[in-house]
CSV table of C-alpha atoms in Angstrom, one decimal:
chain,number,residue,atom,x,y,z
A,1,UNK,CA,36.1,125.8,191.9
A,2,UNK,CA,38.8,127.0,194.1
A,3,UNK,CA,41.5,124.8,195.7
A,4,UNK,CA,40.8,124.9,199.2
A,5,UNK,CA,44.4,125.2,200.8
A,6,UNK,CA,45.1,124.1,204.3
A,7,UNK,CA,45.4,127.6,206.1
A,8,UNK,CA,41.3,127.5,204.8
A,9,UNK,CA,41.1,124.6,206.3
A,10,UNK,CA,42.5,125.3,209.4
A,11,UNK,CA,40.3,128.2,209.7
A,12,UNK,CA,36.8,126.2,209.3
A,13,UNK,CA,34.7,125.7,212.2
A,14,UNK,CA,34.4,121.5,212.9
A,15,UNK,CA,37.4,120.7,210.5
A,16,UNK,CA,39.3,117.7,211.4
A,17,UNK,CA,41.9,117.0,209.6
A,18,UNK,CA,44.1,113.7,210.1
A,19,UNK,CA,47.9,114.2,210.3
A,20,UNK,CA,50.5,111.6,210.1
A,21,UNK,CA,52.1,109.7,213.0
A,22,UNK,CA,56.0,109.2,213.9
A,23,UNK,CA,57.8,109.0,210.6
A,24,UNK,CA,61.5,109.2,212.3
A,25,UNK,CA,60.5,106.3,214.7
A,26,UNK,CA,59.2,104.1,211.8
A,27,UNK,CA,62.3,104.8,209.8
A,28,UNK,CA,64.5,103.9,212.9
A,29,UNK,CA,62.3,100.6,213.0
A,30,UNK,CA,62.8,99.7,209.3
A,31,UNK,CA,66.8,99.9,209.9
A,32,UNK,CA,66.6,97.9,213.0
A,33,UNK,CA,64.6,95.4,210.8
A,34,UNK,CA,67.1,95.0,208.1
A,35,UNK,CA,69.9,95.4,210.2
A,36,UNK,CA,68.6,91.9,211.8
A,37,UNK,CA,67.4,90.4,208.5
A,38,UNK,CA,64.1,91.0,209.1
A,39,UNK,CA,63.2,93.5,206.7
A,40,UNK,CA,61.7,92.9,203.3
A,41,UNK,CA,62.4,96.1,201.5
A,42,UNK,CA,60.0,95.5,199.0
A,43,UNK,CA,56.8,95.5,201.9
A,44,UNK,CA,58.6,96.6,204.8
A,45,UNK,CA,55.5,98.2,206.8
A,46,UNK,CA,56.7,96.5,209.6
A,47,UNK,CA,54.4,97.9,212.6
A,48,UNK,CA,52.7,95.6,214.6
A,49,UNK,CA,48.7,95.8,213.8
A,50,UNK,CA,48.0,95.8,217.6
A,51,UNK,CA,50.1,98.9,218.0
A,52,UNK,CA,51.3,97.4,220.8
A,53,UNK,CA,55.5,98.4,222.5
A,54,UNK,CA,58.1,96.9,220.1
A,55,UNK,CA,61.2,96.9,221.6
A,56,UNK,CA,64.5,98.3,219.9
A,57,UNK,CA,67.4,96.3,219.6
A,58,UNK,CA,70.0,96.8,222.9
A,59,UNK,CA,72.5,98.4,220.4
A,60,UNK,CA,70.9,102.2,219.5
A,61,UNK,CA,69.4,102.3,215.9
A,62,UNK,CA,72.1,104.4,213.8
A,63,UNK,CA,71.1,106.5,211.4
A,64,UNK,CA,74.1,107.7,208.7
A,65,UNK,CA,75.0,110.9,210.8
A,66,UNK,CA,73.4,111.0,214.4
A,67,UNK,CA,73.8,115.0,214.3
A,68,UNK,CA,70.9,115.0,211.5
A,69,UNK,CA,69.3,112.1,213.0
A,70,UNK,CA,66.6,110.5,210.3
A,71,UNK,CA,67.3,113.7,208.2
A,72,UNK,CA,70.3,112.0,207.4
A,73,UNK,CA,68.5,109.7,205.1
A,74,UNK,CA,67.9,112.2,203.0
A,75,UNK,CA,71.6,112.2,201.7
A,76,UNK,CA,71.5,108.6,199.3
A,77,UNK,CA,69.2,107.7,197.2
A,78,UNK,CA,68.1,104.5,199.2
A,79,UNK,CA,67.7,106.6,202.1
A,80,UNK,CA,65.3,108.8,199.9
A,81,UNK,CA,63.3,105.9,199.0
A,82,UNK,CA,62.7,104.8,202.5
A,83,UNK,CA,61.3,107.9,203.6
A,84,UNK,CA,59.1,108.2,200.5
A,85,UNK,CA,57.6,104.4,201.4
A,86,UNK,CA,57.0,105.8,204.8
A,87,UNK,CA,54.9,109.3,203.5
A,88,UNK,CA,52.7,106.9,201.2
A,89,UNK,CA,52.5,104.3,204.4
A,90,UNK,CA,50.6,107.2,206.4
A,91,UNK,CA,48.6,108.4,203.6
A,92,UNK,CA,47.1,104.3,203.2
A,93,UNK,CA,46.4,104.6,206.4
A,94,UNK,CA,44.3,107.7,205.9
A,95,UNK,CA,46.7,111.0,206.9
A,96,UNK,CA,45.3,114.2,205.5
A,97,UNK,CA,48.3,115.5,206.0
A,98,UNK,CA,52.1,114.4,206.3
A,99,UNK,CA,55.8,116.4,207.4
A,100,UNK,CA,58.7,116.3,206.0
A,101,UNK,CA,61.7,114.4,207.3
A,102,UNK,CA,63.7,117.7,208.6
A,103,UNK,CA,62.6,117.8,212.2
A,104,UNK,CA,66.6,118.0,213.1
A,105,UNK,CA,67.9,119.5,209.7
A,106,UNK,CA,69.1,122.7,210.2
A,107,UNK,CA,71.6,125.0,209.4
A,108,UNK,CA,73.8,124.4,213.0
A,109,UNK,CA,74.8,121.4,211.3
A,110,UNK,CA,77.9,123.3,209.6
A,111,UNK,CA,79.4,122.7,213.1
A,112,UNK,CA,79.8,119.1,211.6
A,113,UNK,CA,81.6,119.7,208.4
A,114,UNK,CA,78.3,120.5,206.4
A,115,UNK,CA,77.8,123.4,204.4
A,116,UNK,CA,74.7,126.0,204.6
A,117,UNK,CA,74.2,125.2,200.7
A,118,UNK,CA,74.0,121.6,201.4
A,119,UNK,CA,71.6,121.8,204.2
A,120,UNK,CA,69.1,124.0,201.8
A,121,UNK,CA,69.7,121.3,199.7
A,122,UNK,CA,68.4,118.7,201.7
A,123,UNK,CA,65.4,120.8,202.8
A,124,UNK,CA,64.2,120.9,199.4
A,125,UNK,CA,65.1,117.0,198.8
A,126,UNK,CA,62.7,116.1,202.1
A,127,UNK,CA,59.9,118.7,200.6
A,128,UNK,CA,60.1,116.6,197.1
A,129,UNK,CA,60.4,113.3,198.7
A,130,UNK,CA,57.1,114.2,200.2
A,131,UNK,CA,55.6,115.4,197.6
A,132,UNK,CA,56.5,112.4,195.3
A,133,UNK,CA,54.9,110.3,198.3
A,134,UNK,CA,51.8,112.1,197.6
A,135,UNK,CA,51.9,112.0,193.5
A,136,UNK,CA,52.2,108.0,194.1
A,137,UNK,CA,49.6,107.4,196.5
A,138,UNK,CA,47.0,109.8,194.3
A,139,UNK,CA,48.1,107.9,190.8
A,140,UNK,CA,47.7,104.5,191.9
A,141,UNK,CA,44.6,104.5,194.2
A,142,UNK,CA,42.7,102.5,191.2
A,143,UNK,CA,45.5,99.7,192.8
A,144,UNK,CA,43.4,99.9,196.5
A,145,UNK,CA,40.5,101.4,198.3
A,146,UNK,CA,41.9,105.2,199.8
A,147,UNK,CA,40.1,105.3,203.2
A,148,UNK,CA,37.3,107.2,203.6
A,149,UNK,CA,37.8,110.6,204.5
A,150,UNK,CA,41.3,111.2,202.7
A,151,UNK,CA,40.5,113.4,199.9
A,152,UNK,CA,42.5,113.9,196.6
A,153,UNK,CA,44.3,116.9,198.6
A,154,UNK,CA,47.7,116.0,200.6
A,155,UNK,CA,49.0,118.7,202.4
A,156,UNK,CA,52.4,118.5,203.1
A,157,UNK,CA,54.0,120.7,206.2
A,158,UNK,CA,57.2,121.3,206.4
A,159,UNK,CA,58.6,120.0,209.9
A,160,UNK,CA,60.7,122.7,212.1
A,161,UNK,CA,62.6,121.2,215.5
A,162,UNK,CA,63.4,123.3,218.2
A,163,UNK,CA,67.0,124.3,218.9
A,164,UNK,CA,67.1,121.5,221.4
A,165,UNK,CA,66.4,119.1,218.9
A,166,UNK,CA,69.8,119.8,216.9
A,167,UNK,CA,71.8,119.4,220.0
A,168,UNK,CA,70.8,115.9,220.2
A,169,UNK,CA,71.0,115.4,224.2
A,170,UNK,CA,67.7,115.6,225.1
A,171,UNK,CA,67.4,119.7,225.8
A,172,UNK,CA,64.2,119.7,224.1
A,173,UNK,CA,62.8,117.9,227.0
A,174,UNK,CA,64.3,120.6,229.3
A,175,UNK,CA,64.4,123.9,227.2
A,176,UNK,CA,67.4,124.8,229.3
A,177,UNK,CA,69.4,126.8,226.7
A,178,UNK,CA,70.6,129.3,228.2
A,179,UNK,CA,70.3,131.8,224.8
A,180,UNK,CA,68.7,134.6,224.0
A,181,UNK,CA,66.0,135.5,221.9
A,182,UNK,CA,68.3,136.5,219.0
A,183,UNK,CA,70.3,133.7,219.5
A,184,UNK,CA,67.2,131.3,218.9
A,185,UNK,CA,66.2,133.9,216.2
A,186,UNK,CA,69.8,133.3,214.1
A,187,UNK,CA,69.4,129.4,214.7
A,188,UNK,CA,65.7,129.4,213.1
A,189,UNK,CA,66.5,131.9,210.6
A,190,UNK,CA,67.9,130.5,207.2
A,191,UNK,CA,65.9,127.7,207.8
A,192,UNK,CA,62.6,129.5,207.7
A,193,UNK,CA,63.4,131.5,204.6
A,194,UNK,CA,64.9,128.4,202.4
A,195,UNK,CA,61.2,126.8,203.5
A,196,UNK,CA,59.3,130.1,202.7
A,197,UNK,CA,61.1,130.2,199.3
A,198,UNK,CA,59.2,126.7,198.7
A,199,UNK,CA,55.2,128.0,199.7
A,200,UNK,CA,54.3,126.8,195.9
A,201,UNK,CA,55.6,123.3,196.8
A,202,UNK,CA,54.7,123.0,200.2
A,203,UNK,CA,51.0,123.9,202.1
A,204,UNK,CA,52.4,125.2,205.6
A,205,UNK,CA,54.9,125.2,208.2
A,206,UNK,CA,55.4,123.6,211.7
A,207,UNK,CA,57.4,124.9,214.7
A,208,UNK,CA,57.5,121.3,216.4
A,209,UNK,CA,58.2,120.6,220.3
A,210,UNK,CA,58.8,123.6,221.5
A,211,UNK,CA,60.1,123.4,225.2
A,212,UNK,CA,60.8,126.7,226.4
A,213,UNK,CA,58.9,130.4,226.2
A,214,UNK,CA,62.0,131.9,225.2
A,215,UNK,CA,61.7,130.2,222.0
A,216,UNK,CA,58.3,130.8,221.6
A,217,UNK,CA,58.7,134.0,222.2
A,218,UNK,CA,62.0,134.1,219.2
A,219,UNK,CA,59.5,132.2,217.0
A,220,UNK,CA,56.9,134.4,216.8
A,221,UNK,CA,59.2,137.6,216.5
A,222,UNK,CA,60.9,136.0,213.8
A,223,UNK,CA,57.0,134.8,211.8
A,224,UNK,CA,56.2,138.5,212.4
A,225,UNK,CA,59.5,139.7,210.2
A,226,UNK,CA,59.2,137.5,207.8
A,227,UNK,CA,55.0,137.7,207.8
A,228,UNK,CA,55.0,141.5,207.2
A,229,UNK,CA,53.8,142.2,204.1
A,230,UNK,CA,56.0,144.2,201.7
A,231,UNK,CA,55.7,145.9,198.0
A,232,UNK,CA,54.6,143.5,195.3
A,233,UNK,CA,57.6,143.1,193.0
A,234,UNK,CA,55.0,142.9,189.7
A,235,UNK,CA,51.2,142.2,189.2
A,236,UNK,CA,51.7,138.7,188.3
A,237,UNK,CA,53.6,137.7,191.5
A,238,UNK,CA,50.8,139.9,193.9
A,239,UNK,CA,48.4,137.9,196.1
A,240,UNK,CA,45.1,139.3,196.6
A,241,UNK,CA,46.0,141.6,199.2
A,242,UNK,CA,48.2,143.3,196.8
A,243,UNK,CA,51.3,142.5,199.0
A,244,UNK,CA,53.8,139.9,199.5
A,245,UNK,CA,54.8,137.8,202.4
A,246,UNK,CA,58.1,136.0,202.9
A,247,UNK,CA,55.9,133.1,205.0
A,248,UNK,CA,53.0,132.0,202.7
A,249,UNK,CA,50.5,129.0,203.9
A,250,UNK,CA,49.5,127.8,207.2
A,251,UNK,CA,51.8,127.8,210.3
A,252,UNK,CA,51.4,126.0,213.2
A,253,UNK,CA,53.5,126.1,216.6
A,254,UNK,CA,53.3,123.2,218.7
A,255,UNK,CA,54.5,123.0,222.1
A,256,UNK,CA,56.4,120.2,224.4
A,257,UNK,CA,55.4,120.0,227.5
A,258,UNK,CA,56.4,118.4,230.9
A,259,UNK,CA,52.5,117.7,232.1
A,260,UNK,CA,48.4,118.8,231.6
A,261,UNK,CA,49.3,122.7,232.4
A,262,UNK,CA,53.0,123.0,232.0
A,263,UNK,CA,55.8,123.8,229.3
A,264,UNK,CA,59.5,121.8,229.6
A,265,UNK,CA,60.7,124.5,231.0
A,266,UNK,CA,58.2,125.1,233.7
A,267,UNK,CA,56.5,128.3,232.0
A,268,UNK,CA,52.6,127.4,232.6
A,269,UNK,CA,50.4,127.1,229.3
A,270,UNK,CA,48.7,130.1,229.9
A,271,UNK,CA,51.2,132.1,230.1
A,272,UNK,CA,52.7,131.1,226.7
A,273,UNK,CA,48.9,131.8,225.4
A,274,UNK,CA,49.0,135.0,226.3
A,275,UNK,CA,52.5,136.0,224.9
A,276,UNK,CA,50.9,134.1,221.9
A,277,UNK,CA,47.9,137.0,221.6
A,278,UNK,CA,49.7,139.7,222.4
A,279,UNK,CA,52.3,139.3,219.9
A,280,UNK,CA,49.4,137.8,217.1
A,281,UNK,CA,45.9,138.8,218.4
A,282,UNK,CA,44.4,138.5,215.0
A,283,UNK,CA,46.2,135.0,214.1
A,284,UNK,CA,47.5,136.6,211.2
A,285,UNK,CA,50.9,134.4,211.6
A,286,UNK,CA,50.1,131.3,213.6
A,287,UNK,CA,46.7,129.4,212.8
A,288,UNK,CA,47.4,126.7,214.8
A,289,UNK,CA,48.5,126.0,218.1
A,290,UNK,CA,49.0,122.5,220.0
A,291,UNK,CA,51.5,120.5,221.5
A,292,UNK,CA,53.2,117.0,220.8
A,293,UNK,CA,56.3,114.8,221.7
A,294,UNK,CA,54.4,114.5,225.2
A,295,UNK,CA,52.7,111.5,226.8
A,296,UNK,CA,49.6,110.9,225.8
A,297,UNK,CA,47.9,111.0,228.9
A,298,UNK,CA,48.3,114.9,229.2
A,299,UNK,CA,46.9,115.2,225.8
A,300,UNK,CA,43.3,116.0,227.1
A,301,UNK,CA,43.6,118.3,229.9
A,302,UNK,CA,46.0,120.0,227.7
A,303,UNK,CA,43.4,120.1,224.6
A,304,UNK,CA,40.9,121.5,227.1
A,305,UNK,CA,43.0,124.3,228.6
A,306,UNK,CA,43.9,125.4,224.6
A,307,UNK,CA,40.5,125.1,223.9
A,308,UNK,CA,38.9,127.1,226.9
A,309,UNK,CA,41.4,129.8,226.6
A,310,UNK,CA,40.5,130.3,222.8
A,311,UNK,CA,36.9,130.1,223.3
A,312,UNK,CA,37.1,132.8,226.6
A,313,UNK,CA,39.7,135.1,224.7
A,314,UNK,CA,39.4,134.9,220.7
A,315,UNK,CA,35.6,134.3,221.0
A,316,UNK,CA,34.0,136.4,224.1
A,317,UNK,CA,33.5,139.0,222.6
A,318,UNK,CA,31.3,138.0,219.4
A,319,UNK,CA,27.5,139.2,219.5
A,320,UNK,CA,25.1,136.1,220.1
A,321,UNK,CA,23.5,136.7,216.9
A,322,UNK,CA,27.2,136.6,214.7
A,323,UNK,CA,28.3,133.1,216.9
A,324,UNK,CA,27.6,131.0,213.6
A,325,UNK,CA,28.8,133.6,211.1
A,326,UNK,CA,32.4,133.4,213.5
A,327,UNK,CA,35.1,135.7,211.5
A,328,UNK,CA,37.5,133.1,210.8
A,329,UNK,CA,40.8,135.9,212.7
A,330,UNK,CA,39.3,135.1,216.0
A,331,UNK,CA,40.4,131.1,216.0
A,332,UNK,CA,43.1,129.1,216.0
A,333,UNK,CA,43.0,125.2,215.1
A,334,UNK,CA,44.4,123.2,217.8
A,335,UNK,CA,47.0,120.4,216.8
A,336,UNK,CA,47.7,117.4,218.8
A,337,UNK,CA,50.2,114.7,218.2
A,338,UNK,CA,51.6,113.4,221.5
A,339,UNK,CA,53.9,110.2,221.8
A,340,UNK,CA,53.0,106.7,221.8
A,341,UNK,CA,52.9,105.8,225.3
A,342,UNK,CA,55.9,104.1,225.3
A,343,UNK,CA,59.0,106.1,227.3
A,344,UNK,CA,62.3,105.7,226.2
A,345,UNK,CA,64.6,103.6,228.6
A,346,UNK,CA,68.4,105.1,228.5
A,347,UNK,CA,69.9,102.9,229.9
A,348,UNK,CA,69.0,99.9,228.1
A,349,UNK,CA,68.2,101.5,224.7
A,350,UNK,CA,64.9,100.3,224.4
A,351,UNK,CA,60.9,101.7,224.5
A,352,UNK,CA,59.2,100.3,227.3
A,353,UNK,CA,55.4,100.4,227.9
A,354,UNK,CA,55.4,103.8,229.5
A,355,UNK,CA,52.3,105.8,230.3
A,356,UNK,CA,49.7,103.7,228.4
A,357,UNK,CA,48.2,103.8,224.7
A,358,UNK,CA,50.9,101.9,223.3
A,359,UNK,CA,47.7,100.0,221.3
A,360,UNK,CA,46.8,101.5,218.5
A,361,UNK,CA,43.1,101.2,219.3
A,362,UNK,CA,43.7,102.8,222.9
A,363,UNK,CA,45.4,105.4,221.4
A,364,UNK,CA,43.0,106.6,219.1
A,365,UNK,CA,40.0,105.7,221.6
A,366,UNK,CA,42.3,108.8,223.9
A,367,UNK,CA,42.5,111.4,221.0
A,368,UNK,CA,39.0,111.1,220.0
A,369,UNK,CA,38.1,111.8,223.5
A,370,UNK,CA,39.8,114.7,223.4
A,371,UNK,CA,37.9,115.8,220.3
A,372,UNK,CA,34.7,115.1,221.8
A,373,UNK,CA,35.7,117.0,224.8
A,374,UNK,CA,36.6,120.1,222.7
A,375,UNK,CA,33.4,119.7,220.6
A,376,UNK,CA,31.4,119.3,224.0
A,377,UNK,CA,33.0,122.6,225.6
A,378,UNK,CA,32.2,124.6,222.4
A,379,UNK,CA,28.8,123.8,222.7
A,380,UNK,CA,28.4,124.5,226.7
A,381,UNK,CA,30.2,128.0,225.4
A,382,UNK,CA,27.6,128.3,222.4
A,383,UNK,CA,30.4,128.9,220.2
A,384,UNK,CA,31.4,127.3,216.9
A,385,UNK,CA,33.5,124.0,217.0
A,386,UNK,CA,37.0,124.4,216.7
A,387,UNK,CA,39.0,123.0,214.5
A,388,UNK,CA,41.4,120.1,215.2
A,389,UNK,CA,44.1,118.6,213.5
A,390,UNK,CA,45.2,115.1,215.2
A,391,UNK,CA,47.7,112.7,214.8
A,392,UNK,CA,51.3,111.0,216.5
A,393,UNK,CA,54.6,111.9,217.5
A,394,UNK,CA,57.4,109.3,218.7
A,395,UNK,CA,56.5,105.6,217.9
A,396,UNK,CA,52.8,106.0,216.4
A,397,UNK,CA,52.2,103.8,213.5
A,398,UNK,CA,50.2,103.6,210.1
A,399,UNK,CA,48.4,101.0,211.9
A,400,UNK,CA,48.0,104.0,214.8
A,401,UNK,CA,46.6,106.5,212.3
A,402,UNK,CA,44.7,103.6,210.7
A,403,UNK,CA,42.4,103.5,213.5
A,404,UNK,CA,42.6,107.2,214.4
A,405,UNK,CA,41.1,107.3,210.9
A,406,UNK,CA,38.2,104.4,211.6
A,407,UNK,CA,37.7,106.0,214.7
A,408,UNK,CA,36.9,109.8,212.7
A,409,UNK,CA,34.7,108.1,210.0
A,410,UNK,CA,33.0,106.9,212.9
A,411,UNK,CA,32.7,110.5,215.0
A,412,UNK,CA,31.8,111.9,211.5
A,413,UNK,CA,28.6,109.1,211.0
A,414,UNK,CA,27.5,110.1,214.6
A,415,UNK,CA,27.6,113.7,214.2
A,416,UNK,CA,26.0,115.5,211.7
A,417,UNK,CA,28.0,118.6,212.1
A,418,UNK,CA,31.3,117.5,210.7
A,419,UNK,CA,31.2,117.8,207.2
């Protein structure tokens, strides 16, 4: 039977697939914990079951270098083991899916005394810290129920920040750059091939909170080098195709955005959809597109303007007769993480209650309502469902994904269609 592979996934109509929730935030939470002696390292899931706003200590969480932020983990051993307890954390809870802890590892980091080999090297230690989460959690579920709906298949994505992300001073929430297109090209470069070296070892890659078209538009140019299929090098090494392709797996691009219709930088979300299918009209290098690191209160208008524009573009023109026999080219899976609820207070270095959804059950009440609402539209449109992969950004939970999970089991019981 063949290994179905999460770019197949991503391309079936009604899959929902179940991604993790904000593994730098819990890690920044387990070293406020022991900092204060409230940690027990042995059982240190330390969310709250209500989900509910847990304030930070006044002092900011340090991680070891504040330029790599929780990347920097990755450099001792203990720090390695932390983030491995919180991959296996989100896959008890019931994530399909999980990222790696590189979100702000990238090669700009040799402006602060690192090397490009060492920065490879702690790409490929956050892909195997991932993947040993997953090995554990699949050998020892004799030792506890898996929930339903997680199946023996973890995918792990590989977790790509924007170049505001690096600069650590909150440009990612602006996309004010002030570079060009081959400036952002450069910066996402080396990065993107060390992670397409790995396609046996990891299932896909994510451009993550995007703020600006610029980028967008840098990201896709780069995918579209790096995507183009080029002599095989022998018959064993040749994909079906007969070609092969530095980017191998699924790739999604998710965008940060300032409100329901609008990027950071103040480029509309249509706009940045339509660069998006001019540059890929087939989705031959993106199969996913979303956004997260955004309140969660935009989340549904935002999940109904991707969703109308894929169903009025990528699906229009399909014969009435061919809607349920859709060719998998002409969709793309949306992907929605967005934030907590809780906004980040400056100048008392804490997370206060924010924009709502800070309980775990609220949250996941909101994202399912935004699945429904997809699912709804699709039908109005007589058009196939769309596929959706949810989960959280900044300060979501395993007890957030917990009952995101109950919350799918529940949608799935209800409606025959998702398999």
């Amino acid at each position: 039977m063949q290994i179905e592979t999460l770019r197949t996934s991503m391309k079936k109509p009604s899959k929902i697939l179940l991604l993790d929730g904000g593994i730098s935030t819990e890690l920044e939470k387990s070293l406020a914990a022991r900092g204060s002696g409230t940690s027990n390292d042995d059982d240190d899931d330390d969310d709250d079951d209500s989900g509910a706003c847990i304030h930070t200590s006044t002092a900011p969480v340090k991680f070891p270098d504040r330029n790599l932020w929780s990347s920097s983990l990755l450099l001792s051993h203990k720090g390695r083991l932390d983030i491995q307890s919180r991959h296996e954390n989100f896959l008890a809870a019931g994530s399909n899916i999980i990222t790696t802890v590189t979100y702000q590892l990238s090669h700009f980091a040799t402006r602060f005394g690192y090397t490009e080999e060492q920065i490879d090297d702690l790409l490929l230690i956050a892909i195997h810290q991932a993947k040993a989460a997953a090995a554990s959690f699949h050998d020892h579920d004799h030792d506890h129920a898996k929930p339903k709906g997680v199946d023996e298949k973890t995918f792990i994505v590989a977790s790509i920040g924007c170049y505001g992300a690096v600069l650590a001073d909150g440009s990612e929430y602006t996309g004010d750059y002030q570079l060009s297109v081959d400036d952002l090209i450069q910066f996402h470069q080396r990065r993107l091939e060390v992670l397409s070296r790995e396609s046996n070892q990891i299932d896909g890659i994510a451009f993550e909170t995007i703020p600006s078209l610029i980028e967008v538009r840098a990201i896709l140019k780069l995918l579209k080098l790096k995507t183009k299929p080029r002599p095989k090098q022998d018959e064993g090494a040749s994909s079906r195709s007969g070609c092969n392709r530095d980017v191998n797996g699924a790739v999604w691009l998710s965008l940060a955005c300032q409100n329901g219709s609008t990027l950071n930088d103040g480029t509309s979300i249509s706009e940045v959809l339509q660069v998006l299918d001019l540059e890929d009209p087939n989705s031959d290098i993106v199969h996913g597109i979303g956004v997260n690191c955004c309140k969660v209160g935009f989340v549904h208008e935002l999940s109904l303007l991707l969703a109308r524009h894929i169903l009025d573009t990528r699906t229009s023109t399909i014969r009435d007769s061919d809607i349920k026999n859709l060719n998998p080219k002409a969709i793309r899976t949306i992907v929605l993480y967005p934030n907590s609820g809780e906004d980040w207070d400056a100048v008392n270095n804490c997370w206060e209650e924010g924009s709502g959804c800070t309980i775990a059950e609220d949250f996941a009440n909101e994202m399912l309502r935004c699945i429904r609402s997809i699912h709804n539209l699709c039908r109005e449109m007589d058009r196939p469902l769309l596929p959706v992969i949810v989960g959280g950004c900044c300060r979501t939970t395993p007890s957030t994904i917990w009952e995101m999970r109950r919350k799918l089991n529940q949608y799935a019981c209800d409606e025959e269609f998702i398999k």
